[in-house]
JSON list of C-alpha atoms and ligand atoms in Angstrom, two decimals:
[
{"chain": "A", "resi": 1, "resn": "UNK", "atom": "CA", "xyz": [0.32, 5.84, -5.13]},
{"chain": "A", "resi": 2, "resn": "UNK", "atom": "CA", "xyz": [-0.86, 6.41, -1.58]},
{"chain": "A", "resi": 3, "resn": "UNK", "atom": "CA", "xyz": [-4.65, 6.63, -0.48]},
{"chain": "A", "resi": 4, "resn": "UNK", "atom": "CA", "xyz": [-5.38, 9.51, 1.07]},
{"chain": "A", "resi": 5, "resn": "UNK", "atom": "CA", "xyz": [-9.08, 10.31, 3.22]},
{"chain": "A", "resi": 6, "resn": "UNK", "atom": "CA", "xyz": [-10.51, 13.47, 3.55]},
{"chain": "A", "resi": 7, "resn": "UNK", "atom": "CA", "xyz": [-13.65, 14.67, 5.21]},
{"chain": "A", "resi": 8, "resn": "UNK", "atom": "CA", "xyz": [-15.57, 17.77, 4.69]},
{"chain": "A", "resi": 9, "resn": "UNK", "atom": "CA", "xyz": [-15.27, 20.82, 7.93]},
{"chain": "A", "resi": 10, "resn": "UNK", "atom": "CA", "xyz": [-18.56, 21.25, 8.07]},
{"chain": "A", "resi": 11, "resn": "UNK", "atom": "CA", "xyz": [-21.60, 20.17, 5.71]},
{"chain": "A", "resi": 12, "resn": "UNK", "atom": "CA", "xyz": [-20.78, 18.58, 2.90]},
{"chain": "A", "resi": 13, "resn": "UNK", "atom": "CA", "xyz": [-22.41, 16.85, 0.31]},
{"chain": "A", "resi": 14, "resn": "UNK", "atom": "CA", "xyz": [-23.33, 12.59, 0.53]},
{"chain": "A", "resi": 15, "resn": "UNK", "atom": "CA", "xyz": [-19.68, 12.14, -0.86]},
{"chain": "A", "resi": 16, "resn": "UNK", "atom": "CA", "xyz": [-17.83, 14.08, 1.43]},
{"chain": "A", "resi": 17, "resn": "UNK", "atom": "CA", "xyz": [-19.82, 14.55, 4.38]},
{"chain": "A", "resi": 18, "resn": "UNK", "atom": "CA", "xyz": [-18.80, 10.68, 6.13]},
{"chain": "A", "resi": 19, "resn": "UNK", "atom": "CA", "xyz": [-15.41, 11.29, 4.05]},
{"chain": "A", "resi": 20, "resn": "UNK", "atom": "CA", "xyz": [-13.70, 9.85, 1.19]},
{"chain": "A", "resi": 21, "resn": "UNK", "atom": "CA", "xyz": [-10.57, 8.69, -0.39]},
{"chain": "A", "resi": 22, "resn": "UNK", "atom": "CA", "xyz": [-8.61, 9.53, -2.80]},
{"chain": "A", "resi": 23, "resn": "UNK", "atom": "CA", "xyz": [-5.20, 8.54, -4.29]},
{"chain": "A", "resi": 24, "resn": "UNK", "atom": "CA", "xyz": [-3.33, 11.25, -4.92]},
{"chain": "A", "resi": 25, "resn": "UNK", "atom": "CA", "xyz": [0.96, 11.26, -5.92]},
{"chain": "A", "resi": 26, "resn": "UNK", "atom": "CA", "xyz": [3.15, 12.25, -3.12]},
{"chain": "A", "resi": 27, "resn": "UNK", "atom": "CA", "xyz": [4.03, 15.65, -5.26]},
{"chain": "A", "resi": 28, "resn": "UNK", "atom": "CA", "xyz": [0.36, 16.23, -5.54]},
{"chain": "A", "resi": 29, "resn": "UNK", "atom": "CA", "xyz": [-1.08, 18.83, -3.47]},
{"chain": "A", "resi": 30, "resn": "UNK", "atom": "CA", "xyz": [-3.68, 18.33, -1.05]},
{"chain": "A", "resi": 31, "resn": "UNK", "atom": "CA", "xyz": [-7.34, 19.08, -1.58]},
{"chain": "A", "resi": 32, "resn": "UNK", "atom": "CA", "xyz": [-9.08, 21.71, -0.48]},
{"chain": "A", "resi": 33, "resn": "UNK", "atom": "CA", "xyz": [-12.71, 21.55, -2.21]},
{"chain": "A", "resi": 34, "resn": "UNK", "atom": "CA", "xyz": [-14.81, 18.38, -1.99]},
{"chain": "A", "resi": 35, "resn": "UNK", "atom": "CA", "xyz": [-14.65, 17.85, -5.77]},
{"chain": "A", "resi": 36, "resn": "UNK", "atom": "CA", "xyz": [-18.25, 17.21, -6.08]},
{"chain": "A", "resi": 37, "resn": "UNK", "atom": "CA", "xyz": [-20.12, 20.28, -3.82]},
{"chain": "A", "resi": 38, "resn": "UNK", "atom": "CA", "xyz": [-16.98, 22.24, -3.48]},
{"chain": "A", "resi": 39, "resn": "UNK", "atom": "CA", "xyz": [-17.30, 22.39, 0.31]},
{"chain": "A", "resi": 40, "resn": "UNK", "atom": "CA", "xyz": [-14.08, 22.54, 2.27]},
{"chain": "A", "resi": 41, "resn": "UNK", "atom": "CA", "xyz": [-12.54, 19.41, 2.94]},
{"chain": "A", "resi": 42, "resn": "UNK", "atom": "CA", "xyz": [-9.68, 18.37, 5.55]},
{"chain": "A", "resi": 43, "resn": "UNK", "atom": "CA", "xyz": [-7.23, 15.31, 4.65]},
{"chain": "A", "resi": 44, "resn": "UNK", "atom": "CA", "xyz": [-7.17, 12.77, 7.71]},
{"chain": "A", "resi": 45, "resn": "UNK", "atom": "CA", "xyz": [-4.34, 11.26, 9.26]},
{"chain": "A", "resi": 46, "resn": "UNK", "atom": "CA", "xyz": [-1.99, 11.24, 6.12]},
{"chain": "A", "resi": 47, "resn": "UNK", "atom": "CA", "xyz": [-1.68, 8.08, 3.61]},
{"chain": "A", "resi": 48, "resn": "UNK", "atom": "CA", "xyz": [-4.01, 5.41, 4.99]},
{"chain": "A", "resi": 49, "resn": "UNK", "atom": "CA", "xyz": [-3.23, 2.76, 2.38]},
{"chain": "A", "resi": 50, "resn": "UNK", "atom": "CA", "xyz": [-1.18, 1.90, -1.01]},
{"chain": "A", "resi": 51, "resn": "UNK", "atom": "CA", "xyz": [-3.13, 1.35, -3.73]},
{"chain": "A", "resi": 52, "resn": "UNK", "atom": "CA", "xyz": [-3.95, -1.87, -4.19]},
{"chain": "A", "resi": 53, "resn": "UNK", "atom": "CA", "xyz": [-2.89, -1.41, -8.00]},
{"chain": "A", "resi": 54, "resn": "UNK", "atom": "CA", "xyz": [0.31, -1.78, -7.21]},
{"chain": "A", "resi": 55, "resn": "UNK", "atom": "CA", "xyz": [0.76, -4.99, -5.59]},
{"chain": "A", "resi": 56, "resn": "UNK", "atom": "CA", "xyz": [4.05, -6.39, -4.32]},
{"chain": "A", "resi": 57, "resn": "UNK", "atom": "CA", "xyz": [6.17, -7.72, -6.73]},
{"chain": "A", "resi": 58, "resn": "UNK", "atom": "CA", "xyz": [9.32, -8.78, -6.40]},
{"chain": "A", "resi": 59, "resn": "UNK", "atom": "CA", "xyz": [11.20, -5.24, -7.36]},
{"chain": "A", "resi": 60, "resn": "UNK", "atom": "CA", "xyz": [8.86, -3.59, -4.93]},
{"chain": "A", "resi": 61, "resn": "UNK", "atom": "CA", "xyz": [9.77, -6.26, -2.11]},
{"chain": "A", "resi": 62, "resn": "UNK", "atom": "CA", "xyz": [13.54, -5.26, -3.26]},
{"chain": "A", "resi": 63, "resn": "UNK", "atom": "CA", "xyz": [12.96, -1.66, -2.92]},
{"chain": "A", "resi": 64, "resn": "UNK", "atom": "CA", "xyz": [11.18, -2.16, 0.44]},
{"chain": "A", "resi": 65, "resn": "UNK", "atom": "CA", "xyz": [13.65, -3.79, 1.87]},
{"chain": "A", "resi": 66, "resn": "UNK", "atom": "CA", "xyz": [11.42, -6.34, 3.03]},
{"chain": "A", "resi": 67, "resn": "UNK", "atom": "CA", "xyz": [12.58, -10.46, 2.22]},
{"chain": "A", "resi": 68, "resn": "UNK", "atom": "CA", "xyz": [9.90, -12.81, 0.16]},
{"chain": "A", "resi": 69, "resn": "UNK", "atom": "CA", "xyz": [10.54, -17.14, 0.39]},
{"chain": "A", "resi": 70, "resn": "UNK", "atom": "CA", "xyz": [8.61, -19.35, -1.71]},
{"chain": "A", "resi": 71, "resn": "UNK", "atom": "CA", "xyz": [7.80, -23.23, -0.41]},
{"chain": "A", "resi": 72, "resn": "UNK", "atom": "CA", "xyz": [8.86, -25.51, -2.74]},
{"chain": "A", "resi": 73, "resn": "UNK", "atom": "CA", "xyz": [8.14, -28.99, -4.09]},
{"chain": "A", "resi": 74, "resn": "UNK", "atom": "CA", "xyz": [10.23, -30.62, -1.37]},
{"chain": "A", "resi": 75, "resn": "UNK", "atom": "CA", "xyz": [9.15, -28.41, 1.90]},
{"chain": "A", "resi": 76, "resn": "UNK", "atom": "CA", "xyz": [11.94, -26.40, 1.89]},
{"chain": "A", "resi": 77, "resn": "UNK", "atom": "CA", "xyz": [11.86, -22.54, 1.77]},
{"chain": "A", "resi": 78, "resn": "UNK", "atom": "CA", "xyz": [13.99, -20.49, -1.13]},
{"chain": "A", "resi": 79, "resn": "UNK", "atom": "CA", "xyz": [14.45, -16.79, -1.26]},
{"chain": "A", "resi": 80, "resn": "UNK", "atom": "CA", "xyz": [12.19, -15.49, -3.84]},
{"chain": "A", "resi": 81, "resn": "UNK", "atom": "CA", "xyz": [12.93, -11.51, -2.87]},
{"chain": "A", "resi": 82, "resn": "UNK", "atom": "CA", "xyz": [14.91, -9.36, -1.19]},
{"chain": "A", "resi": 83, "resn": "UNK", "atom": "CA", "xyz": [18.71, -9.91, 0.32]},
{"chain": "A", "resi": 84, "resn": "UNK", "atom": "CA", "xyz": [18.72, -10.88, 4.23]},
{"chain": "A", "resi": 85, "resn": "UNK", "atom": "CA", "xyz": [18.38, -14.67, 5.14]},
{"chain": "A", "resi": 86, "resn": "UNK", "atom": "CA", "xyz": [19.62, -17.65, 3.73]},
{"chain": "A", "resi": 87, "resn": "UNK", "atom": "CA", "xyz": [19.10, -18.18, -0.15]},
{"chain": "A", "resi": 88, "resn": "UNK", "atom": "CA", "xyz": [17.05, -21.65, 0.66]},
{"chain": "A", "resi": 89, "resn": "UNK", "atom": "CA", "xyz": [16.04, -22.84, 4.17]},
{"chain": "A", "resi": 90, "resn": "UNK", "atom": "CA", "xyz": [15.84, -26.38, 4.15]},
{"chain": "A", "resi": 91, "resn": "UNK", "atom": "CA", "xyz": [12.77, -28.25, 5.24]},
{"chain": "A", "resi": 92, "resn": "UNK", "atom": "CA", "xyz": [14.12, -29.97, 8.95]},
{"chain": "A", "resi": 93, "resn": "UNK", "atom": "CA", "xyz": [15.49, -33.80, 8.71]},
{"chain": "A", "resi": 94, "resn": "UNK", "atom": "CA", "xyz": [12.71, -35.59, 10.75]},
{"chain": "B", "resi": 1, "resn": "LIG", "atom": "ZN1", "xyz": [-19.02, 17.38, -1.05]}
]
């Protein structure tokens, strides 16, 4: 789920004053209170991270298009994710 920052308009409490984040689902709507003094808030800049929950495995790789090699044993290189490059790149003959 994406990270989202948001930063109270004027006053604020200690939370949202110097802004804070929260991860929020895409569908979700965006704030509009500071949760804890109910001050308004204004979301910054969009999604500023993924959450770190959700770390990169190799379906995610998949789905991001995005190509993962492993090193193995002998040097070489073999496709661990994704569906561009060569399956193995072999370590160079010296
Ligand atoms: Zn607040």
């Amino acid at each position: 789920m994406p990270l989202y920052e948001y930063a109270a308009l004027a006053g604020g409490c200690r939370k949202c004053r110097r802004g804070f984040e929260v991860v929020q689902k895409l569908a979700e709507p965006k704030l509009r209170k500071c949760p804890a003094c109910g001050k308004a808030v204004e979301r910054l800049l969009g999604a500023v991270g993924v959450h770190t929950k959700y770390a990169l495995s190799k379906s995610r790789l998949n789905d991001a298009g995005m190509t993962q090699y492993r090193k193995t044993s002998d040097g070489s290189y073999e496709r661990t994710a994704g569906h561009r490059g060569p399956k193995l790149i072999r370590k160079p003959e010296d």
